Structure formats: structure tokens, C-alpha cells
mmCIF file of N, CA and C in Angstrom:
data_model
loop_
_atom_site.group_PDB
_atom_site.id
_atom_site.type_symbol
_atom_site.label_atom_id
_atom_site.label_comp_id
_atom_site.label_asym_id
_atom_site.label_seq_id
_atom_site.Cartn_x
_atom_site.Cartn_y
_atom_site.Cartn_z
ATOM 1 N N UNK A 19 0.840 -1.172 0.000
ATOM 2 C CA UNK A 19 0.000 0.000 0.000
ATOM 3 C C UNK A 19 0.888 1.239 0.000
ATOM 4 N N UNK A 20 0.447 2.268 -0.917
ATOM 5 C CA UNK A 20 1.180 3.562 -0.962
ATOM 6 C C UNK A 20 0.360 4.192 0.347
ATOM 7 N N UNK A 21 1.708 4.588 1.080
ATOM 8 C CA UNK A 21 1.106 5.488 2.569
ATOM 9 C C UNK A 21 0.396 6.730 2.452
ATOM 10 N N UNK A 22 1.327 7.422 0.968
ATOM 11 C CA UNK A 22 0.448 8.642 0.369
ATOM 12 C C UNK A 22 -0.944 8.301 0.516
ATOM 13 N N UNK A 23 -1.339 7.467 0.189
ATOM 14 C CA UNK A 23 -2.983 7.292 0.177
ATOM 15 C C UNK A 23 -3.645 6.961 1.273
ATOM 16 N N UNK A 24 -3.157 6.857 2.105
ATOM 17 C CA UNK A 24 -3.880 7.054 3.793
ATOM 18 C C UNK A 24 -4.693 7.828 3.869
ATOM 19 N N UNK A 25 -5.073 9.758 4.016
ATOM 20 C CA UNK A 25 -5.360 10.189 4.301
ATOM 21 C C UNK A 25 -6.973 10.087 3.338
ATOM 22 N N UNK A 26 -6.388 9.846 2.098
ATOM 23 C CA UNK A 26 -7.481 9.766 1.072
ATOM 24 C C UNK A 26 -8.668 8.497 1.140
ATOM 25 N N UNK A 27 -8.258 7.478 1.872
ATOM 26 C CA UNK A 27 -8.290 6.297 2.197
ATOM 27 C C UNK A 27 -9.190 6.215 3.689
ATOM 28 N N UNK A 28 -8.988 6.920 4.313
ATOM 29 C CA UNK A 28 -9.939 7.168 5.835
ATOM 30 C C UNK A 28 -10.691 8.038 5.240
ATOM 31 N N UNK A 29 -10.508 9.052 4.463
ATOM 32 C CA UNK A 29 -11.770 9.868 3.951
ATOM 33 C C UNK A 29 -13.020 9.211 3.611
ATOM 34 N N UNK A 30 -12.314 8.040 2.800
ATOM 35 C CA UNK A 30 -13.379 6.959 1.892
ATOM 36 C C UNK A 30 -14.332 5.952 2.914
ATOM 37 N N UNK A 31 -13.159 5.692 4.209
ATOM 38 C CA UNK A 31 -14.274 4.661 5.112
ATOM 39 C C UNK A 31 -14.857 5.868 5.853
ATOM 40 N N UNK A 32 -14.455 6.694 6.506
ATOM 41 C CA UNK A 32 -15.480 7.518 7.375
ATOM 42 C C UNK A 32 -16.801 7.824 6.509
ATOM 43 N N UNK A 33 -16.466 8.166 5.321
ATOM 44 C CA UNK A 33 -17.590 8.389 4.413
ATOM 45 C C UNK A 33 -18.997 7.525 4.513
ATOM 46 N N UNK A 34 -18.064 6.560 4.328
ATOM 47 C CA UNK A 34 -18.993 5.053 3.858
ATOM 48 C C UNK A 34 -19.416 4.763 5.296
ATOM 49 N N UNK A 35 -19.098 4.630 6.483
ATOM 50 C CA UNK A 35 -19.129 5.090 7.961
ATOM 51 C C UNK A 35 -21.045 5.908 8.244
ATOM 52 N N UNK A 36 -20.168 7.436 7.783
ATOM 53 C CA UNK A 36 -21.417 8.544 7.970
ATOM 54 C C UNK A 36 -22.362 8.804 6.998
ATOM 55 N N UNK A 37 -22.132 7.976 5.601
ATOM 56 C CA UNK A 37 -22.839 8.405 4.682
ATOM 57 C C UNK A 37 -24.614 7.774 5.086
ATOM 58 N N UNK A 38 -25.541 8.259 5.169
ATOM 59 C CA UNK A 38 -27.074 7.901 5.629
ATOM 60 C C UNK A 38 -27.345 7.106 4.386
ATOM 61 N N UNK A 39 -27.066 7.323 3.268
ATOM 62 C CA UNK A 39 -27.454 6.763 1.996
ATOM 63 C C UNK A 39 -27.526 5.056 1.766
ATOM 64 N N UNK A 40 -26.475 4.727 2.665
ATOM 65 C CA UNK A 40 -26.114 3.359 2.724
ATOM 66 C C UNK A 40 -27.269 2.670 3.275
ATOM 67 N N UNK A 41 -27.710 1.313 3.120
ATOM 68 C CA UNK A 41 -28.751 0.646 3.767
ATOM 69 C C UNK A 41 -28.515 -0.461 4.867
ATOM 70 N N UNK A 42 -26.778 -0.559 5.060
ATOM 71 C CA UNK A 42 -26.641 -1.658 5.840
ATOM 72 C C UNK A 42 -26.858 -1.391 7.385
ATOM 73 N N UNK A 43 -27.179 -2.529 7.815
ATOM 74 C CA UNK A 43 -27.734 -2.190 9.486
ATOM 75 C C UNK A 43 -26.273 -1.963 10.014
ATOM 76 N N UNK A 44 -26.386 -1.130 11.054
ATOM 77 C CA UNK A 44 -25.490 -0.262 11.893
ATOM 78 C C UNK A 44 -24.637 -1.547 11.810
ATOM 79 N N UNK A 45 -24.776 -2.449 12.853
ATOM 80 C CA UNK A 45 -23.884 -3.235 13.460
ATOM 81 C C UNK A 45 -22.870 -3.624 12.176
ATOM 82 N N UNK A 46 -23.626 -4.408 11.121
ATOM 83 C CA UNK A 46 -22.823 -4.614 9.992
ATOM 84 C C UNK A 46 -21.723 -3.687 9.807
ATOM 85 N N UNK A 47 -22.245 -2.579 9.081
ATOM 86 C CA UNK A 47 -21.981 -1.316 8.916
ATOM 87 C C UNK A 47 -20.478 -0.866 10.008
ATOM 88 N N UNK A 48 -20.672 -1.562 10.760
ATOM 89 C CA UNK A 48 -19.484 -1.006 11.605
ATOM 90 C C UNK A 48 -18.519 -1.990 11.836
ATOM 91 N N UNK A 49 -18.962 -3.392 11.732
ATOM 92 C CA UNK A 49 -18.188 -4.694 11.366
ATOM 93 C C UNK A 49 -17.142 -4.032 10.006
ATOM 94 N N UNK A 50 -17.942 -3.641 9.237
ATOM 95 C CA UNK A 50 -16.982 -3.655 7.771
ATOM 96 C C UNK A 50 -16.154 -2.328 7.698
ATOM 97 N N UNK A 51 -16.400 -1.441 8.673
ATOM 98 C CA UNK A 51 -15.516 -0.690 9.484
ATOM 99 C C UNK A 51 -13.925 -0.964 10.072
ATOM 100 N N UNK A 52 -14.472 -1.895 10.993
ATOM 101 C CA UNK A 52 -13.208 -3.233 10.859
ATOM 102 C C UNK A 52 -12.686 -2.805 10.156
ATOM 103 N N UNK A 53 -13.215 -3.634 9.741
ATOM 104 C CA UNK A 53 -12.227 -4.440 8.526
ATOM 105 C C UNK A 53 -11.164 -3.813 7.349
ATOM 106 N N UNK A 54 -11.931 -2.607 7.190
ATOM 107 C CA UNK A 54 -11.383 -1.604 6.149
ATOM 108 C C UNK A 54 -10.383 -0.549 7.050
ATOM 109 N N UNK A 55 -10.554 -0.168 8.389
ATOM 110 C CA UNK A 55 -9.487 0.107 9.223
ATOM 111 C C UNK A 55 -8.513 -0.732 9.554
ATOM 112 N N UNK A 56 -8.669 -1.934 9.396
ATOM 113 C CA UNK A 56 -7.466 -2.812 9.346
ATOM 114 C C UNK A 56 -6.819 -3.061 8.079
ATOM 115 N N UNK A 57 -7.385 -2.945 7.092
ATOM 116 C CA UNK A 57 -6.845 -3.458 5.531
ATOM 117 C C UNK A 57 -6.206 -2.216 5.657
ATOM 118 N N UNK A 58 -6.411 -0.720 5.950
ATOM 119 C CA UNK A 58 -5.870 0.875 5.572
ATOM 120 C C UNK A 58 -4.669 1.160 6.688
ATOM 121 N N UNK A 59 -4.854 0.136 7.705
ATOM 122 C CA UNK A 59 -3.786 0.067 9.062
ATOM 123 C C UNK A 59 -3.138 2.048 8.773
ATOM 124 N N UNK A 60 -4.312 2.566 9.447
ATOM 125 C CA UNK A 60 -3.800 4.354 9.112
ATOM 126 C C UNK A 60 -2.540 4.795 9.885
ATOM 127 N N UNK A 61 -2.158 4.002 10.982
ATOM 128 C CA UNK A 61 -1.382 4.213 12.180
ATOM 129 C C UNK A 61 0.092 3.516 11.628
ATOM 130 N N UNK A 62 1.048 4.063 12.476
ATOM 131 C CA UNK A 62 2.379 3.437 12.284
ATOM 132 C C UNK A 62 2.458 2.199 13.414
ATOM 133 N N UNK A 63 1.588 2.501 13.983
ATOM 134 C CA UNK A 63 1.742 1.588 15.504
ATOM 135 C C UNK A 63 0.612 1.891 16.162
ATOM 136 N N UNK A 64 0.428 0.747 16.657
ATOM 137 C CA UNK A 64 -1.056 0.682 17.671
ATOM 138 C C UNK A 64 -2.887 0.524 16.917
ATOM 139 N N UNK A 65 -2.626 0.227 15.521
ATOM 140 C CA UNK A 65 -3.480 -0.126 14.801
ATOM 141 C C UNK A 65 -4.706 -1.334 15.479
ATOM 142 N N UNK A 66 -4.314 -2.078 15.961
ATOM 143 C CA UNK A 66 -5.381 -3.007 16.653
ATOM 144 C C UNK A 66 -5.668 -2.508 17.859
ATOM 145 N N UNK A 67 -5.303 -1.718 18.935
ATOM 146 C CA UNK A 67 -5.817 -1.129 19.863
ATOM 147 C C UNK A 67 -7.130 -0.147 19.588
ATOM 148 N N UNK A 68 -6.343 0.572 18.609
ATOM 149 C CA UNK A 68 -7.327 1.712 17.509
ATOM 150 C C UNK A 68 -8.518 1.201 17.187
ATOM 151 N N UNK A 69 -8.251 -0.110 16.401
ATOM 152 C CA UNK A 69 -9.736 -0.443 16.121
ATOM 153 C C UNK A 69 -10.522 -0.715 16.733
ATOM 154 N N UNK A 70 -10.408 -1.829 17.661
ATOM 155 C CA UNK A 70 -11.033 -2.551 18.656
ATOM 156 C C UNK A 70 -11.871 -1.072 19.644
ATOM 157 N N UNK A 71 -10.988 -0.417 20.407
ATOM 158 C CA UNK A 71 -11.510 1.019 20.729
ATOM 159 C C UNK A 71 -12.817 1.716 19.586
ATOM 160 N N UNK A 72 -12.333 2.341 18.447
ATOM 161 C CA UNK A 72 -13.192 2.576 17.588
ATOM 162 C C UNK A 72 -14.754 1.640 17.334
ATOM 163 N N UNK A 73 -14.259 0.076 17.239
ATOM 164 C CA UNK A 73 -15.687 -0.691 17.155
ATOM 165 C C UNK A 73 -16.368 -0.470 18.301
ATOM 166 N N UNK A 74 -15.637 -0.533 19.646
ATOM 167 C CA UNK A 74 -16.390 -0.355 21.009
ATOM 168 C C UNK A 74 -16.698 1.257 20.987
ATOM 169 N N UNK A 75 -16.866 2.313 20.640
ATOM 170 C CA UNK A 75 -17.137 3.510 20.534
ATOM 171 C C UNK A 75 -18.547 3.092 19.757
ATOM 172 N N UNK A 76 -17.768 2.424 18.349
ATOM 173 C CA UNK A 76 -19.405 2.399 17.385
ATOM 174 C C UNK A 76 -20.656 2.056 17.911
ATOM 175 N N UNK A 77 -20.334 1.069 18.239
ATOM 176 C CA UNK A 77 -21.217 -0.437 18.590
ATOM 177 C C UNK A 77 -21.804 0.396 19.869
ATOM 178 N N UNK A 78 -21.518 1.341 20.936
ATOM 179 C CA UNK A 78 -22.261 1.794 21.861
ATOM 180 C C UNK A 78 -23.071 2.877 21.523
ATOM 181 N N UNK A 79 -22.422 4.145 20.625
ATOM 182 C CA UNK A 79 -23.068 4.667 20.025
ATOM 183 C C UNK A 79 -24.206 4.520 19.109
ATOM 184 N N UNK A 80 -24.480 3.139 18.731
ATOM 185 C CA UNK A 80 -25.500 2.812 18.324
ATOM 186 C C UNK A 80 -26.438 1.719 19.188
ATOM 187 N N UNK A 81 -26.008 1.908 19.769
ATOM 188 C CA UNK A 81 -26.546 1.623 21.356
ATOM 189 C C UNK A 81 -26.614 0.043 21.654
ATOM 190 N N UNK A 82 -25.573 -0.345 21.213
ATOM 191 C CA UNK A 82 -25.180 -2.154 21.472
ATOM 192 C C UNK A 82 -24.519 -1.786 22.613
ATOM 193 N N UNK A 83 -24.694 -2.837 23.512
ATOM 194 C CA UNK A 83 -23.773 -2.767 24.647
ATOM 195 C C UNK A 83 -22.644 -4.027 24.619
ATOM 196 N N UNK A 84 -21.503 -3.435 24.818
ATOM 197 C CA UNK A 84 -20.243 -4.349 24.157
ATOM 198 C C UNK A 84 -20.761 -6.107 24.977
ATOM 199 N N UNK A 85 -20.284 -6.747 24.019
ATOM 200 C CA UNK A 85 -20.853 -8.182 24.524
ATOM 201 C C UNK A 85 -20.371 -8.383 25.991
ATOM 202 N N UNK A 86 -20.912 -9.308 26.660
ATOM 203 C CA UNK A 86 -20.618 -9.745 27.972
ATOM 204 C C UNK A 86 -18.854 -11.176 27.743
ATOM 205 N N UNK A 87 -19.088 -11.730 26.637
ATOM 206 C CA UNK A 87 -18.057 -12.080 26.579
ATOM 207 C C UNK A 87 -17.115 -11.661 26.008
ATOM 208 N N UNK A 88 -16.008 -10.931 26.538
ATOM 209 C CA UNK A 88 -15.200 -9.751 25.908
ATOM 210 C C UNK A 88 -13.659 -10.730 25.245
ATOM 211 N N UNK A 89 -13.528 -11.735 26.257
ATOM 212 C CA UNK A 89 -12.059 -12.784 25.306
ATOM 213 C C UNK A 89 -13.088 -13.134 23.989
ATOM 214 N N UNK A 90 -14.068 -13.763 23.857
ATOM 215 C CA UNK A 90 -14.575 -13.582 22.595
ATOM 216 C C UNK A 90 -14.479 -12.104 21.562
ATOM 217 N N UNK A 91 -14.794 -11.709 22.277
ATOM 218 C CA UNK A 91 -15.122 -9.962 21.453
ATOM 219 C C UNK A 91 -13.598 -9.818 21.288
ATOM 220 N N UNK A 92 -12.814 -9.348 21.654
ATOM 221 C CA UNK A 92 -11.169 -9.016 21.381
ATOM 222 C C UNK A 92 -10.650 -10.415 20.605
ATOM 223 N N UNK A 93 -11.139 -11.829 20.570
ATOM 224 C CA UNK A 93 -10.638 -12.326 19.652
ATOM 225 C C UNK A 93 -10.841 -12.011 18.250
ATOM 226 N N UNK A 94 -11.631 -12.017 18.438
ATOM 227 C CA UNK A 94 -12.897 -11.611 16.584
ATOM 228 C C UNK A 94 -11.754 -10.304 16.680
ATOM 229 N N UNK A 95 -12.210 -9.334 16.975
ATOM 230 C CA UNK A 95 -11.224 -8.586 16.782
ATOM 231 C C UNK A 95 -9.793 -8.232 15.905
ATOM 232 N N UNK A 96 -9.440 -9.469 16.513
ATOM 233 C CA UNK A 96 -7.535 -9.419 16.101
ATOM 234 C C UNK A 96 -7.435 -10.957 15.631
ATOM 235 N N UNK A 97 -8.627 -11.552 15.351
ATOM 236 C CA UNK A 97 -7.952 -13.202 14.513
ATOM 237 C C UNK A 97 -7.330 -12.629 13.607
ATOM 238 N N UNK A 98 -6.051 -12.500 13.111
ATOM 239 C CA UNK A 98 -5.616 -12.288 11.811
ATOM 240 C C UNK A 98 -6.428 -13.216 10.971
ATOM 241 N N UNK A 99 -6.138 -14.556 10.780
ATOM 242 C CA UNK A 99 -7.124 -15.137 9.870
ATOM 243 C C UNK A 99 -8.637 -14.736 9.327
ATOM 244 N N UNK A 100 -9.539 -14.352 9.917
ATOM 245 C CA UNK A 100 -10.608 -13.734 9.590
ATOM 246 C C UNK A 100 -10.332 -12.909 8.916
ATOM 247 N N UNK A 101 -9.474 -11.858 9.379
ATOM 248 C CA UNK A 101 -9.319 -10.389 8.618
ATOM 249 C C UNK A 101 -8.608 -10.822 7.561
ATOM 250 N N UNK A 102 -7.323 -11.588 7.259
ATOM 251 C CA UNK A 102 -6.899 -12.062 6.054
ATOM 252 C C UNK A 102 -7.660 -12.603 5.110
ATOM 253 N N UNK A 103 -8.744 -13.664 5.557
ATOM 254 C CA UNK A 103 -9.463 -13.873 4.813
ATOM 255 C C UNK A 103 -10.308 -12.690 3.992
ATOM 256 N N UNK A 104 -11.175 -12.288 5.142
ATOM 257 C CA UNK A 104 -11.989 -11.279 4.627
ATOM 258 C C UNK A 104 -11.202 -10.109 3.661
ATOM 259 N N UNK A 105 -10.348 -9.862 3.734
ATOM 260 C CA UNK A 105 -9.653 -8.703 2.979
ATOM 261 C C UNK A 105 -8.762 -9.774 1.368
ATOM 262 N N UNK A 106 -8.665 -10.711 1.699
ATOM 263 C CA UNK A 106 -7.587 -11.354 0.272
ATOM 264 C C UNK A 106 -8.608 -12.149 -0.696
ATOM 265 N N UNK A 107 -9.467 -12.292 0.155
ATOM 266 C CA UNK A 107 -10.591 -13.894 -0.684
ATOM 267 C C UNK A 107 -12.097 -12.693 -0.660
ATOM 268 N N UNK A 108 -12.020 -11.916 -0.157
ATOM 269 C CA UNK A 108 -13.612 -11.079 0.347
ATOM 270 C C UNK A 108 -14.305 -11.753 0.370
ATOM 271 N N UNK A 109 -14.414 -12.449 1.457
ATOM 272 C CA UNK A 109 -14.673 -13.644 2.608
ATOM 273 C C UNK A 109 -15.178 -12.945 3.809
ATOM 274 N N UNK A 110 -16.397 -12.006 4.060
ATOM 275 C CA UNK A 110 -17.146 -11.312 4.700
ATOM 276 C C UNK A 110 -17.605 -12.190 6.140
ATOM 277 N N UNK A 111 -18.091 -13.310 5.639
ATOM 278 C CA UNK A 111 -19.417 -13.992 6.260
ATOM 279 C C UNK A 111 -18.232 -14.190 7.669
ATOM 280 N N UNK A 112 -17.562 -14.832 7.804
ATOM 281 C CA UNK A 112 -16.902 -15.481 9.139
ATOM 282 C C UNK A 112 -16.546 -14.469 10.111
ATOM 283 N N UNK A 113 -16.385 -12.924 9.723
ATOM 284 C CA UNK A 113 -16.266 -11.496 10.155
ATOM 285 C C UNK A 113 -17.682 -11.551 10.638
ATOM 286 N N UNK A 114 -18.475 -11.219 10.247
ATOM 287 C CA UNK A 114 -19.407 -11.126 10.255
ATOM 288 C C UNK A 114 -20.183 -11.688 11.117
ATOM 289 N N UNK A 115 -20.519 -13.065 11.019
ATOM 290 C CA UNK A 115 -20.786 -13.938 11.605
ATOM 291 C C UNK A 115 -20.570 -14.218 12.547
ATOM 292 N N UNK A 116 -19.220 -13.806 13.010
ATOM 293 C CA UNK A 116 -18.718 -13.776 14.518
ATOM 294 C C UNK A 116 -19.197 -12.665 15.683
ATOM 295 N N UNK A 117 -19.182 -11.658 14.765
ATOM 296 C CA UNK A 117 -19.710 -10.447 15.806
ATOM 297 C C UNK A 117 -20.865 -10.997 15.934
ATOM 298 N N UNK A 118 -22.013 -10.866 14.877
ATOM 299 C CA UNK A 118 -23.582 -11.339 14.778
ATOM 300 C C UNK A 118 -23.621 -12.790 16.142
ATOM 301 N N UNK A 119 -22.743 -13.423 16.093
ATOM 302 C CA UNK A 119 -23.147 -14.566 17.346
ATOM 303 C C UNK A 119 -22.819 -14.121 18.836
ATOM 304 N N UNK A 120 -21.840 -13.006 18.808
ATOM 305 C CA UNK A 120 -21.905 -11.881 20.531
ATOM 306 C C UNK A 120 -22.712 -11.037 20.536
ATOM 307 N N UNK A 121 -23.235 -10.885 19.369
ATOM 308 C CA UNK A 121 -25.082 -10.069 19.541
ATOM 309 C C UNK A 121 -26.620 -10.699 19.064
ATOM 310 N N UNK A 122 -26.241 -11.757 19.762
ATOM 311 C CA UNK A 122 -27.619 -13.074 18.857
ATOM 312 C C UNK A 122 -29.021 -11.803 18.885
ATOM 313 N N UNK A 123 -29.313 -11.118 19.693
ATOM 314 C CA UNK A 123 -30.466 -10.099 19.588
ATOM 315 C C UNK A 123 -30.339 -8.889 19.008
ATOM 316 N N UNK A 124 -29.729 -8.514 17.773
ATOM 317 C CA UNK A 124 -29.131 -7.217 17.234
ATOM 318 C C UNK A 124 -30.481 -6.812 17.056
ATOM 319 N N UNK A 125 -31.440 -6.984 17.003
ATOM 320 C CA UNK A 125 -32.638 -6.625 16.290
ATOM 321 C C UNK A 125 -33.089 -5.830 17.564
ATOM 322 N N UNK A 126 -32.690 -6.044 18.808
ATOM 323 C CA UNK A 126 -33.270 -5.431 20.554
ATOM 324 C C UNK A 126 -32.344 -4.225 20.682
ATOM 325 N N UNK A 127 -32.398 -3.136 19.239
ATOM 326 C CA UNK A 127 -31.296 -2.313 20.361
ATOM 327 C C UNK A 127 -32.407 -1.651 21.214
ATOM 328 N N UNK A 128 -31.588 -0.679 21.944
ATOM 329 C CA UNK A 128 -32.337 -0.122 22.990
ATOM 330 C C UNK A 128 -33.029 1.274 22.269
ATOM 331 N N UNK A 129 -34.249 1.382 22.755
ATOM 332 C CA UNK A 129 -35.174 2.397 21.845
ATOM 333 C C UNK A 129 -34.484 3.634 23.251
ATOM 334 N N UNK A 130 -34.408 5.309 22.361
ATOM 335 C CA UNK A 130 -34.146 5.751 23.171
ATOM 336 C C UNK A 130 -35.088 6.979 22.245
#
């Protein structure tokens, strides 16, 4: 990856992030957040702290409350394998799928 294109490159996920236009449900929506902050690794160092932080920001802000099993939650997180997959094969579902099973009730967020 050319580093030049970092800045241009977080423009594109925050976009896709804040853009209302999009139809995917939040949680997704912030799964593939992930993922694209890890493929863009914007940081010289401390890139998986960053994210993991950032998903737990999202995911509350849209009013998920971070799962109760958190060694689950920080694995999904940082499996390299998942994220390799998902980023070399675009191999979504096992990303995906993993968060979706620490929120079996995504459909209960909290009405506020």
C-alpha cells in the first residue's frame, strides 16, 4: 500500500461510515468498518488497539452494549485469519458472523 494514500483512504471509510445513503444495518456497517481500518492500518503503531476502541465507541453509540463475553469480542477482533481472509478472498461472512453470534439479539437495540 502507498502510505500517500492514507489520508485519502480514511476519507473513503469515514464516508462510507457517515454516509445515511447506505442501507446496511449499523452493526454490519461497523463490522466492515473493521475491517477496512485494518486493511488501511492508518497508524504506524497501535493499529489493533485503535480499532477494537473505535468498534467499542461504534457499537455503543449505536446503542449495542459491548458483549458480555469480551475474550470472545477481542478475539474476533484481532484473529488475523478472519481479517486475512476477509480482505484477500472477500470472505465477509466469518467477520461477520462472529460479531452477529456476541449479539444473537441485534434486532433489541435499545429504543431511546
Amino acid at each position: 500500500m502507498d502510505f500517500n494514500n492514507i489520508p485519502e483512504l480514511t476519507h473513503i471509510i469515514n464516508d462510507f461510515l457517515y454516509d445515511e445513503n447506505y442501507t446496511l444495518h449499523p452493526l454490519i456497517r461497523n463490522i466492515l468498518y473493521l475491517l477496512y481500518i485494518w486493511c488501511v492500518h492508518p497508524f504506524y503503531n497501535g493499529n489493533g488497539t485503535v480499532y477494537i476502541i473505535l468498534l467499542s465507541v461504534l457499537f455503543l453509540k449505536n446503542w449495542y452494549d459491548i458483549p458480555d463475553n469480551l475474550q470472545e469480542y477481542f478475539k474476533i477482533c484481532s484473529d488475523s485469519d478472519i481479517l486475512v481472509n476477509a480482505r484477500h478472498n472477500l470472505d465477509y461472512e466469518p467477520l461477520i458472523r462472529g460479531f452477529l453470534e456476541l449479539f444473537p439479539h441485534e434486532t433489541t437495540q435499545k429504543d431511546t
